[in-house]
Amino acid sequence: MTRGSGGTEQWRFETGDWVKSSPTVVDGTVYVGSYDDCVYALSASDGTEQWRVETGDSVRSSPAVADGTVYVGSQDGYVYALSASDGTEQWRFETGGQVVSSPTVADGTVYVGSQDGNVYALDVTDGAERWRFEASHDVTASPAVVDGTVYVGSQDMVGDPANSLVDFYALDAADGHQRWSHGTRFTSPGSATVADDTVLVATDSGILYGLAVGDGAVRWPVRATDSAEPTVVRGQSIPAVADDTVFVAAGSELHALSLSALGTDRSALRWRYEADLTISSSATVAGDAVFVGSSDGRVYGLDAADGTERWRFRTDDMVYSAPTVVDGTLYVGSTDGRVYALGAGVLGSSRDTRVRQRILGHHDR
Protein backbone atom coordinates (compact mmCIF):
# COMPACT_ATOMS: atom_id res chain seq x y z
CA MET A 1 0.00 0.00 0.00
CA THR A 2 1.26 3.47 -0.85
CA ARG A 3 0.76 6.84 0.72
CA GLY A 4 -1.42 7.86 -2.18
CA SER A 5 -4.13 5.39 -1.13
CA GLY A 6 -4.50 7.00 2.28
CA GLY A 7 -8.11 7.73 3.22
CA THR A 8 -9.58 5.61 0.43
CA GLU A 9 -12.62 3.61 1.53
CA GLN A 10 -12.21 -0.14 1.07
CA TRP A 11 -15.51 -1.20 2.59
CA ARG A 12 -18.16 -0.20 5.10
CA PHE A 13 -20.49 -2.27 7.26
CA GLU A 14 -23.82 -1.03 8.60
CA THR A 15 -24.84 -1.88 12.17
CA GLY A 16 -28.10 -0.75 13.72
CA ASP A 17 -26.81 2.09 15.90
CA TRP A 18 -23.76 4.05 17.08
CA VAL A 19 -20.34 2.40 16.98
CA LYS A 20 -18.17 3.86 19.75
CA SER A 21 -16.37 0.56 20.32
CA SER A 22 -12.82 0.36 18.97
CA PRO A 23 -12.11 -2.50 16.54
CA THR A 24 -9.92 -5.45 17.42
CA VAL A 25 -8.46 -7.33 14.45
CA VAL A 26 -7.26 -10.90 14.93
CA ASP A 27 -6.77 -13.70 12.37
CA GLY A 28 -8.35 -11.70 9.57
CA THR A 29 -11.49 -10.83 11.53
CA VAL A 30 -12.66 -7.46 12.88
CA TYR A 31 -14.45 -7.64 16.24
CA VAL A 32 -16.47 -4.61 17.35
CA GLY A 33 -19.50 -3.65 19.42
CA SER A 34 -22.49 -1.44 18.59
CA TYR A 35 -25.17 0.46 20.44
CA ASP A 36 -27.66 -1.86 18.69
CA ASP A 37 -26.75 -4.26 21.55
CA CYS A 38 -24.67 -6.56 19.32
CA VAL A 39 -21.08 -7.73 19.08
CA TYR A 40 -19.99 -8.27 15.47
CA ALA A 41 -17.34 -10.35 13.74
CA LEU A 42 -16.56 -9.06 10.23
CA SER A 43 -14.17 -10.20 7.53
CA ALA A 44 -11.21 -7.81 7.58
CA SER A 45 -10.80 -8.13 3.81
CA ASP A 46 -14.30 -7.21 2.64
CA GLY A 47 -16.49 -6.49 5.70
CA THR A 48 -18.71 -9.55 5.28
CA GLU A 49 -20.53 -10.39 8.51
CA GLN A 50 -19.29 -13.67 9.97
CA TRP A 51 -21.50 -13.63 13.05
CA ARG A 52 -23.24 -11.38 15.53
CA VAL A 53 -24.27 -11.91 19.15
CA GLU A 54 -26.99 -9.85 20.79
CA THR A 55 -26.48 -8.76 24.39
CA GLY A 56 -29.05 -7.10 26.64
CA ASP A 57 -27.96 -3.50 26.03
CA SER A 58 -25.56 -1.25 24.13
CA VAL A 59 -21.97 -2.41 23.58
CA ARG A 60 -19.53 0.49 23.91
CA SER A 61 -16.80 -1.76 25.27
CA SER A 62 -14.04 -2.75 22.84
CA PRO A 63 -13.52 -6.50 22.48
CA ALA A 64 -10.35 -8.23 23.64
CA VAL A 65 -9.41 -11.44 21.84
CA ALA A 66 -7.13 -14.11 23.28
CA ASP A 67 -6.68 -17.80 22.44
CA GLY A 68 -9.82 -18.04 20.32
CA THR A 69 -12.13 -16.22 22.71
CA VAL A 70 -13.67 -12.73 22.50
CA TYR A 71 -14.14 -10.91 25.80
CA VAL A 72 -16.40 -7.86 25.86
CA GLY A 73 -18.59 -5.86 28.23
CA SER A 74 -22.16 -4.68 27.73
CA GLN A 75 -24.21 -1.96 29.32
CA ASP A 76 -26.53 -4.76 30.47
CA GLY A 77 -23.96 -5.27 33.25
CA TYR A 78 -22.43 -8.49 31.96
CA VAL A 79 -18.97 -9.44 30.74
CA TYR A 80 -19.24 -11.96 27.90
CA ALA A 81 -16.85 -14.61 26.65
CA LEU A 82 -17.67 -15.66 23.08
CA SER A 83 -16.08 -18.10 20.66
CA ALA A 84 -14.05 -16.08 18.16
CA SER A 85 -14.95 -18.49 15.36
CA ASP A 86 -18.75 -18.52 15.61
CA GLY A 87 -19.82 -16.33 18.55
CA THR A 88 -21.01 -19.18 20.75
CA GLU A 89 -21.30 -17.97 24.34
CA GLN A 90 -18.77 -19.66 26.60
CA TRP A 91 -19.69 -17.83 29.77
CA ARG A 92 -21.01 -14.55 31.12
CA PHE A 93 -20.31 -12.76 34.39
CA GLU A 94 -22.75 -10.34 36.00
CA THR A 95 -21.52 -7.12 37.59
CA GLY A 96 -23.70 -4.61 39.41
CA GLY A 97 -23.50 -1.83 36.83
CA GLN A 98 -22.99 -1.01 33.17
CA VAL A 99 -19.74 -2.30 31.64
CA VAL A 100 -18.37 0.29 29.22
CA SER A 101 -14.82 -0.55 30.27
CA SER A 102 -12.93 -2.64 27.72
CA PRO A 103 -11.50 -5.90 29.10
CA THR A 104 -7.77 -6.52 29.15
CA VAL A 105 -6.53 -10.11 29.14
CA ALA A 106 -3.22 -11.09 30.73
CA ASP A 107 -1.86 -14.34 32.15
CA GLY A 108 -5.15 -16.22 32.04
CA THR A 109 -7.16 -13.43 33.64
CA VAL A 110 -9.71 -10.94 32.30
CA TYR A 111 -9.48 -7.52 33.95
CA VAL A 112 -12.41 -5.15 33.56
CA GLY A 113 -14.18 -2.29 35.32
CA SER A 114 -17.86 -1.69 35.99
CA GLN A 115 -20.01 1.28 36.86
CA ASP A 116 -20.84 -0.56 40.08
CA GLY A 117 -17.50 0.84 41.26
CA ASN A 118 -15.49 -2.37 41.11
CA VAL A 119 -12.52 -3.66 39.15
CA TYR A 120 -12.90 -7.38 38.47
CA ALA A 121 -10.40 -10.14 37.76
CA LEU A 122 -12.06 -13.15 36.11
CA ASP A 123 -10.74 -16.55 35.07
CA VAL A 124 -10.57 -16.72 31.27
CA THR A 125 -11.84 -20.30 31.12
CA ASP A 126 -15.10 -20.06 33.08
CA GLY A 127 -15.51 -16.46 34.25
CA ALA A 128 -15.00 -17.36 37.90
CA GLU A 129 -14.23 -14.29 39.99
CA ARG A 130 -10.65 -14.31 41.20
CA TRP A 131 -10.90 -10.99 42.99
CA ARG A 132 -12.61 -7.64 42.95
CA PHE A 133 -11.37 -4.25 44.07
CA GLU A 134 -13.83 -1.63 45.29
CA ALA A 135 -12.85 1.75 43.86
CA SER A 136 -14.10 5.10 45.08
CA HIS A 137 -16.33 5.74 42.06
CA ASP A 138 -17.56 4.24 38.78
CA VAL A 139 -14.93 2.44 36.72
CA THR A 140 -15.49 3.24 33.05
CA ALA A 141 -11.80 3.23 32.14
CA SER A 142 -10.09 0.23 30.58
CA PRO A 143 -7.32 -1.37 32.66
CA ALA A 144 -3.70 -1.40 31.57
CA VAL A 145 -1.89 -4.51 32.79
CA VAL A 146 1.90 -4.27 32.72
CA ASP A 147 4.47 -6.37 34.60
CA GLY A 148 1.99 -7.78 37.10
CA THR A 149 0.25 -4.50 37.92
CA VAL A 150 -3.22 -3.30 36.92
CA TYR A 151 -3.50 0.46 36.32
CA VAL A 152 -7.01 1.89 36.22
CA GLY A 153 -8.92 5.06 37.10
CA SER A 154 -12.32 5.67 38.66
CA GLN A 155 -14.49 8.75 38.41
CA ASP A 156 -17.54 10.31 40.02
CA MET A 157 -20.25 10.12 37.34
CA VAL A 158 -22.78 12.14 39.39
CA GLY A 159 -22.93 15.93 39.48
CA ASP A 160 -20.61 18.49 37.94
CA PRO A 161 -17.63 16.75 36.25
CA ALA A 162 -15.51 19.86 36.87
CA ASN A 163 -15.85 19.32 40.63
CA SER A 164 -15.64 15.55 40.82
CA LEU A 165 -13.34 13.63 43.10
CA VAL A 166 -11.38 11.01 41.20
CA ASP A 167 -8.77 8.38 41.89
CA PHE A 168 -6.25 6.37 39.93
CA TYR A 169 -5.05 2.99 41.22
CA ALA A 170 -2.22 0.53 40.83
CA LEU A 171 -3.37 -2.96 41.87
CA ASP A 172 -1.52 -6.24 42.20
CA ALA A 173 -2.67 -8.32 39.23
CA ALA A 174 -2.52 -11.56 41.23
CA ASP A 175 -4.72 -10.68 44.20
CA GLY A 176 -6.04 -7.15 43.64
CA HIS A 177 -4.45 -5.49 46.65
CA GLN A 178 -3.78 -1.78 46.24
CA ARG A 179 -0.15 -0.89 45.67
CA TRP A 180 -0.77 2.84 45.45
CA SER A 181 -3.35 5.42 44.45
CA HIS A 182 -3.33 8.98 43.18
CA GLY A 183 -6.27 11.25 43.93
CA THR A 184 -7.11 14.62 42.45
CA ARG A 185 -10.00 17.04 41.93
CA PHE A 186 -11.40 18.82 38.87
CA THR A 187 -10.24 16.07 36.53
CA SER A 188 -11.44 12.64 35.52
CA PRO A 189 -8.82 9.97 34.88
CA GLY A 190 -9.44 7.93 31.79
CA SER A 191 -7.55 4.85 30.80
CA ALA A 192 -3.77 4.88 31.02
CA THR A 193 -0.80 3.62 29.12
CA VAL A 194 2.68 2.80 30.42
CA ALA A 195 5.99 3.90 28.89
CA ASP A 196 9.50 4.23 30.33
CA ASP A 197 8.38 3.24 33.85
CA THR A 198 5.79 6.00 33.79
CA VAL A 199 2.01 5.73 33.84
CA LEU A 200 0.50 8.32 31.51
CA VAL A 201 -3.05 9.45 32.27
CA ALA A 202 -4.98 12.06 30.27
CA THR A 203 -7.80 13.89 32.03
CA ASP A 204 -10.95 15.78 31.11
CA SER A 205 -9.36 19.10 32.06
CA GLY A 206 -6.58 18.73 29.51
CA ILE A 207 -3.87 17.69 31.97
CA LEU A 208 -1.49 14.84 31.17
CA TYR A 209 -0.10 13.20 34.32
CA GLY A 210 3.05 11.12 34.54
CA LEU A 211 3.06 8.84 37.59
CA ALA A 212 5.94 6.59 38.66
CA VAL A 213 4.99 2.94 38.19
CA GLY A 214 6.53 1.94 41.51
CA ASP A 215 4.81 4.28 43.95
CA GLY A 216 2.57 6.65 41.99
CA ALA A 217 4.77 9.67 42.66
CA VAL A 218 3.86 12.55 40.35
CA ARG A 219 6.72 13.01 37.90
CA TRP A 220 4.98 15.74 35.97
CA PRO A 221 1.65 17.24 35.12
CA VAL A 222 1.40 18.94 31.74
CA ARG A 223 -1.55 21.13 30.79
CA ALA A 224 -2.11 20.62 27.10
CA THR A 225 -4.59 23.48 26.87
CA ASP A 226 -5.29 26.75 28.63
CA SER A 227 -9.05 26.19 28.48
CA ALA A 228 -10.96 25.71 31.72
CA GLU A 229 -13.52 23.56 29.92
CA PRO A 230 -13.25 19.75 29.81
CA THR A 231 -11.28 18.82 26.72
CA VAL A 232 -10.85 15.04 26.71
CA VAL A 233 -13.72 12.63 26.17
CA ARG A 234 -14.30 10.96 29.52
CA GLY A 235 -12.78 7.52 29.86
CA GLN A 236 -11.94 7.24 26.17
CA SER A 237 -8.82 9.22 25.30
CA ILE A 238 -5.71 7.21 26.04
CA PRO A 239 -2.22 8.62 25.40
CA ALA A 240 -0.45 6.75 22.60
CA VAL A 241 3.35 6.54 22.80
CA ALA A 242 5.74 5.67 19.97
CA ASP A 243 9.31 6.75 19.19
CA ASP A 244 9.65 8.89 22.37
CA THR A 245 6.53 10.83 21.38
CA VAL A 246 3.27 11.03 23.32
CA PHE A 247 0.20 11.69 21.20
CA VAL A 248 -2.70 13.04 23.26
CA ALA A 249 -5.91 14.91 22.53
CA ALA A 250 -6.86 18.24 24.09
CA GLY A 251 -10.03 19.83 22.78
CA SER A 252 -9.85 20.11 19.01
CA GLU A 253 -6.07 19.64 19.05
CA LEU A 254 -3.84 16.60 18.86
CA HIS A 255 -0.56 17.24 20.66
CA ALA A 256 2.73 15.45 20.03
CA LEU A 257 4.99 15.71 23.09
CA SER A 258 8.54 14.50 23.64
CA LEU A 259 8.34 11.88 26.38
CA SER A 260 11.96 12.36 27.44
CA ALA A 261 11.48 16.14 27.71
CA LEU A 262 8.44 15.94 29.98
CA GLY A 263 9.35 16.95 33.52
CA THR A 264 12.50 18.78 32.40
CA ASP A 265 13.15 22.43 31.59
CA ARG A 266 13.15 21.59 27.87
CA SER A 267 10.11 22.26 25.70
CA ALA A 268 8.18 19.01 25.26
CA LEU A 269 5.86 20.14 22.46
CA ARG A 270 6.90 18.77 19.08
CA TRP A 271 3.78 19.91 17.22
CA ARG A 272 0.03 20.37 17.50
CA TYR A 273 -2.69 19.83 14.93
CA GLU A 274 -6.14 21.40 15.12
CA ALA A 275 -9.18 19.57 13.78
CA ASP A 276 -12.45 21.28 12.97
CA LEU A 277 -14.12 20.08 16.20
CA THR A 278 -13.18 18.17 19.37
CA ILE A 279 -10.90 15.18 18.88
CA SER A 280 -13.03 12.42 20.32
CA SER A 281 -10.95 9.25 19.97
CA SER A 282 -7.58 7.96 21.06
CA ALA A 283 -4.83 8.09 18.47
CA THR A 284 -2.86 5.24 16.96
CA VAL A 285 0.56 5.22 15.28
CA ALA A 286 1.40 3.05 12.27
CA GLY A 287 4.43 3.44 10.06
CA ASP A 288 5.39 7.11 10.05
CA ALA A 289 1.84 8.39 10.56
CA VAL A 290 -0.63 8.99 13.39
CA PHE A 291 -4.39 8.55 13.03
CA VAL A 292 -7.24 9.95 15.11
CA GLY A 293 -11.01 10.50 14.97
CA SER A 294 -12.96 13.68 15.66
CA SER A 295 -16.48 14.75 16.58
CA ASP A 296 -16.52 16.56 13.23
CA GLY A 297 -17.07 13.09 11.74
CA ARG A 298 -13.63 12.79 10.22
CA VAL A 299 -10.70 10.43 10.56
CA TYR A 300 -7.38 12.23 10.13
CA GLY A 301 -4.08 10.81 8.90
CA LEU A 302 -1.13 12.98 9.97
CA ASP A 303 2.63 12.83 9.59
CA ALA A 304 3.90 11.61 12.96
CA ALA A 305 7.09 13.69 12.75
CA ASP A 306 5.61 17.14 12.11
CA GLY A 307 1.80 16.86 12.19
CA THR A 308 1.28 17.65 8.52
CA GLU A 309 -2.12 16.45 7.34
CA ARG A 310 -1.81 13.67 4.78
CA TRP A 311 -5.48 12.86 4.38
CA ARG A 312 -8.91 13.09 5.95
CA PHE A 313 -11.96 10.90 5.53
CA ARG A 314 -15.48 11.96 6.41
CA THR A 315 -18.05 9.67 7.99
CA ASP A 316 -21.64 10.78 8.52
CA ASP A 317 -21.34 11.38 12.28
CA MET A 318 -18.89 11.57 15.19
CA VAL A 319 -15.86 9.28 15.55
CA TYR A 320 -15.33 8.15 19.17
CA SER A 321 -13.93 4.79 18.11
CA ALA A 322 -10.13 4.57 18.26
CA PRO A 323 -8.66 3.48 14.91
CA THR A 324 -6.76 0.22 14.59
CA VAL A 325 -4.37 -0.23 11.65
CA VAL A 326 -3.48 -3.71 10.40
CA ASP A 327 -1.30 -4.34 7.34
CA GLY A 328 -1.96 -0.89 5.92
CA THR A 329 -5.73 -0.87 6.48
CA LEU A 330 -7.37 1.33 9.11
CA TYR A 331 -10.50 0.05 10.86
CA VAL A 332 -12.76 2.45 12.77
CA GLY A 333 -16.36 2.94 13.85
CA SER A 334 -18.62 5.99 13.72
CA THR A 335 -21.82 7.07 15.42
CA ASP A 336 -23.37 6.94 11.95
CA GLY A 337 -23.68 3.23 12.79
CA ARG A 338 -20.99 2.01 10.44
CA VAL A 339 -17.64 0.29 10.65
CA TYR A 340 -15.18 1.51 8.00
CA ALA A 341 -12.06 0.03 6.45
CA LEU A 342 -9.81 2.70 4.92
CA GLY A 343 -6.44 2.67 3.23
CA ALA A 344 -4.06 4.06 5.85
CA GLY A 345 -1.48 5.20 3.31
CA VAL A 346 1.33 3.46 5.20
CA LEU A 347 2.66 -0.05 5.43
CA GLY A 348 2.45 -1.99 8.66
CA SER A 349 0.18 -2.01 11.69
CA SER A 350 -0.54 0.02 14.82
CA ARG A 351 2.56 0.02 17.01
CA ASP A 352 1.86 2.51 19.82
CA THR A 353 1.63 1.60 23.51
CA ARG A 354 -2.18 1.66 23.62
CA VAL A 355 -2.48 -1.05 21.00
CA ARG A 356 0.59 -3.05 22.06
CA GLN A 357 -0.73 -3.14 25.63
CA ARG A 358 -4.11 -4.25 24.25
CA ILE A 359 -6.03 -1.58 26.15
CA LEU A 360 -8.68 -0.30 23.73
CA GLY A 361 -8.73 -2.29 20.51
CA HIS A 362 -5.72 -4.34 19.42
CA HIS A 363 -4.41 -6.68 16.73
CA ASP A 364 -2.29 -9.83 16.43
CA ARG A 365 0.52 -8.52 14.25
JSON list of C-alpha atoms in Angstrom, two decimals, residues 48 135 148 157 286 290 298 337:
[
{"chain": "A", "resi": 48, "resn": "THR", "atom": "CA", "xyz": [-18.71, -9.55, 5.28]},
{"chain": "A", "resi": 135, "resn": "ALA", "atom": "CA", "xyz": [-12.85, 1.75, 43.86]},
{"chain": "A", "resi": 148, "resn": "GLY", "atom": "CA", "xyz": [1.99, -7.78, 37.10]},
{"chain": "A", "resi": 157, "resn": "MET", "atom": "CA", "xyz": [-20.25, 10.12, 37.34]},
{"chain": "A", "resi": 286, "resn": "ALA", "atom": "CA", "xyz": [1.40, 3.05, 12.27]},
{"chain": "A", "resi": 290, "resn": "VAL", "atom": "CA", "xyz": [-0.63, 8.99, 13.39]},
{"chain": "A", "resi": 298, "resn": "ARG", "atom": "CA", "xyz": [-13.63, 12.79, 10.22]},
{"chain": "A", "resi": 337, "resn": "GLY", "atom": "CA", "xyz": [-23.68, 3.23, 12.79]}
]
